[in-house]
Amino acid sequence: MTAPRILVHGGAWAIPDALVAAHREGCRRAAELALEILLDGGTAEDAVEAAVVAMEDDETFDAGRGSFLNRDGDVELDAAFMEGRDLHVGAVAAVRDIANPIRLARMVMESEHVLLVGEGATRFGLDHGMERCSPEWLIIPREVAFWRHQHDQAQAGALDALRAWRSDTVGAIAMDNHGHFAAAVSTGGRPYKLPGRVGDVPCTGAGFYVDDEVGAAVSTGDGEAIARIVMAKRAVDALAQGEAPQEVTRGVIDYLYKRVGGHAGIIVMSRDAGHKADGVGCAFNTTRMARAWNEGRRIVAAVDR
Ligand code: ASP
């Protein structure tokens, strides 16, 4: 038996002071829920699912209801799940009418498929007992107002600077008391994205990677840049080479910036997390990153360095 560990994040960007408490406490609540499951002997899968569902349901974050809108003013959601025993993966992309896409991603992981998109993904969920929500239910007034602002910015040719500095995606890594790992990620993607645009989140190795023999990593931030350097797999490979988690996260974020000029954050947990104080790592080259993790039975949450 190993001591269970949980590490969650709620996005890496210039989180304004007024939103700091909501981000920090949202991460803390998610981590608390997951830790309770793990301490009760629950699986890593159940723990990360509970953490991500809590953050999808929290309108603070760009996941589930309250996500950013695309250029057409619609929500399109991406999510992914991976477990580290047999390396099963499940992901969904551009889903428009599922309240908790992370649950759908888990169903895909538990099937013979790896990635389902759009209406096909929704139909798979309905066939397996999920309910369709209305696409309008996912849209909240705050995001309609933000969309209008972006639309005006786009007309004025000033959209890029705005897009670069918001990233509220959520993710979680857990190791249960059998030393088994799982990771889950969920996002509404970039604000004002092209309809059909998909970033790193549902891409194995870019947005997430998990291997019980080594550990796990989950990315957030500039999805196109993250995908180009396959950031999460790069981090897990560095762990496998014996690098410490904090060194690993710093290394991949530095590489991301040097090689493709990306802004992002990453969380990493090594297989030895249950025994060593340095079993988790987090780095970001944005101003802030919301995250929470456990130290024994205590949850610690932070947004600053
Ligand atoms: N990585 C996500 C994407 O590009 C966005 C984020 O992390 O906030 O879709």
mmCIF file with all atom_site columns, N, CA and C and ligand atoms in Angstrom, residues 167-169 187 189 197 200 220-221 223, ligand 1:
data_model
loop_
_atom_site.group_PDB
_atom_site.id
_atom_site.type_symbol
_atom_site.label_atom_id
_atom_site.label_alt_id
_atom_site.label_comp_id
_atom_site.label_asym_id
_atom_site.label_entity_id
_atom_site.label_seq_id
_atom_site.pdbx_PDB_ins_code
_atom_site.Cartn_x
_atom_site.Cartn_y
_atom_site.Cartn_z
_atom_site.occupancy
_atom_site.B_iso_or_equiv
_atom_site.pdbx_formal_charge
_atom_site.auth_seq_id
_atom_site.auth_comp_id
_atom_site.auth_asym_id
_atom_site.auth_atom_id
_atom_site.pdbx_PDB_model_num
ATOM   1  N N  . SER A 1 167 ? -6.401  31.081 -19.994 1.00 0.00 ? 167 SER A N  1
ATOM   2  C CA . SER A 1 167 ? -6.279  29.635 -20.093 1.00 0.00 ? 167 SER A CA 1
ATOM   3  C C  . SER A 1 167 ? -6.773  29.017 -18.794 1.00 0.00 ? 167 SER A C  1
ATOM   4  N N  . ASP A 1 168 ? -8.036  28.623 -18.803 1.00 0.00 ? 168 ASP A N  1
ATOM   5  C CA . ASP A 1 168 ? -8.683  28.143 -17.580 1.00 0.00 ? 168 ASP A CA 1
ATOM   6  C C  . ASP A 1 168 ? -8.989  26.651 -17.578 1.00 0.00 ? 168 ASP A C  1
ATOM   7  N N  . THR A 1 169 ? -8.339  25.921 -18.475 1.00 0.00 ? 169 THR A N  1
ATOM   8  C CA . THR A 1 169 ? -8.517  24.468 -18.559 1.00 0.00 ? 169 THR A CA 1
ATOM   9  C C  . THR A 1 169 ? -8.284  23.810 -17.205 1.00 0.00 ? 169 THR A C  1
ATOM   10 N N  . THR A 1 187 ? -11.558 20.841 -21.153 1.00 0.00 ? 187 THR A N  1
ATOM   11 C CA . THR A 1 187 ? -11.430 22.248 -21.556 1.00 0.00 ? 187 THR A CA 1
ATOM   12 C C  . THR A 1 187 ? -12.514 22.681 -22.527 1.00 0.00 ? 187 THR A C  1
ATOM   13 N N  . GLY A 1 189 ? -11.331 24.950 -24.508 1.00 0.00 ? 189 GLY A N  1
ATOM   14 C CA . GLY A 1 189 ? -10.348 25.411 -25.500 1.00 0.00 ? 189 GLY A CA 1
ATOM   15 C C  . GLY A 1 189 ? -10.091 26.899 -25.386 1.00 0.00 ? 189 GLY A C  1
ATOM   16 N N  . ARG A 1 197 ? -11.917 23.826 -33.981 1.00 0.00 ? 197 ARG A N  1
ATOM   17 C CA . ARG A 1 197 ? -10.513 23.858 -33.519 1.00 0.00 ? 197 ARG A CA 1
ATOM   18 C C  . ARG A 1 197 ? -10.348 22.960 -32.271 1.00 0.00 ? 197 ARG A C  1
ATOM   19 N N  . ASP A 1 200 ? -4.406  20.742 -27.512 1.00 0.00 ? 200 ASP A N  1
ATOM   20 C CA . ASP A 1 200 ? -3.627  19.617 -26.999 1.00 0.00 ? 200 ASP A CA 1
ATOM   21 C C  . ASP A 1 200 ? -4.442  18.646 -26.150 1.00 0.00 ? 200 ASP A C  1
ATOM   22 N N  . THR A 1 220 ? -1.333  22.508 -19.640 1.00 0.00 ? 220 THR A N  1
ATOM   23 C CA . THR A 1 220 ? -2.373  23.522 -19.870 1.00 0.00 ? 220 THR A CA 1
ATOM   24 C C  . THR A 1 220 ? -1.718  24.754 -20.487 1.00 0.00 ? 220 THR A C  1
ATOM   25 N N  . GLY A 1 221 ? -2.504  25.474 -21.276 1.00 0.00 ? 221 GLY A N  1
ATOM   26 C CA . GLY A 1 221 ? -1.971  26.690 -21.887 1.00 0.00 ? 221 GLY A CA 1
ATOM   27 C C  . GLY A 1 221 ? -2.149  26.682 -23.386 1.00 0.00 ? 221 GLY A C  1
ATOM   28 N N  . GLY A 1 223 ? -2.384  25.518 -26.549 1.00 0.00 ? 223 GLY A N  1
ATOM   29 C CA . GLY A 1 223 ? -2.548  24.136 -27.011 1.00 0.00 ? 223 GLY A CA 1
ATOM   30 C C  . GLY A 1 223 ? -1.792  23.800 -28.272 1.00 0.00 ? 223 GLY A C  1
HETATM 31 N N1 . ASP B 2 .   ? -4.692  23.847 -23.685 1.00 0.00 ? 1   ASP B N1 1
HETATM 32 C C1 . ASP B 2 .   ? -6.054  24.266 -23.922 1.00 0.00 ? 1   ASP B C1 1
HETATM 33 C C2 . ASP B 2 .   ? -6.308  24.342 -25.390 1.00 0.00 ? 1   ASP B C2 1
HETATM 34 O O1 . ASP B 2 .   ? -5.435  24.796 -26.104 1.00 0.00 ? 1   ASP B O1 1
HETATM 35 C C3 . ASP B 2 .   ? -6.363  25.568 -23.314 1.00 0.00 ? 1   ASP B C3 1
HETATM 36 C C4 . ASP B 2 .   ? -6.011  25.699 -21.880 1.00 0.00 ? 1   ASP B C4 1
HETATM 37 O O2 . ASP B 2 .   ? -5.181  24.973 -21.358 1.00 0.00 ? 1   ASP B O2 1
HETATM 38 O O3 . ASP B 2 .   ? -6.602  26.554 -21.239 1.00 0.00 ? 1   ASP B O3 1
HETATM 39 O O4 . ASP B 2 .   ? -7.392  23.996 -25.820 1.00 0.00 ? 1   ASP B O4 1
#
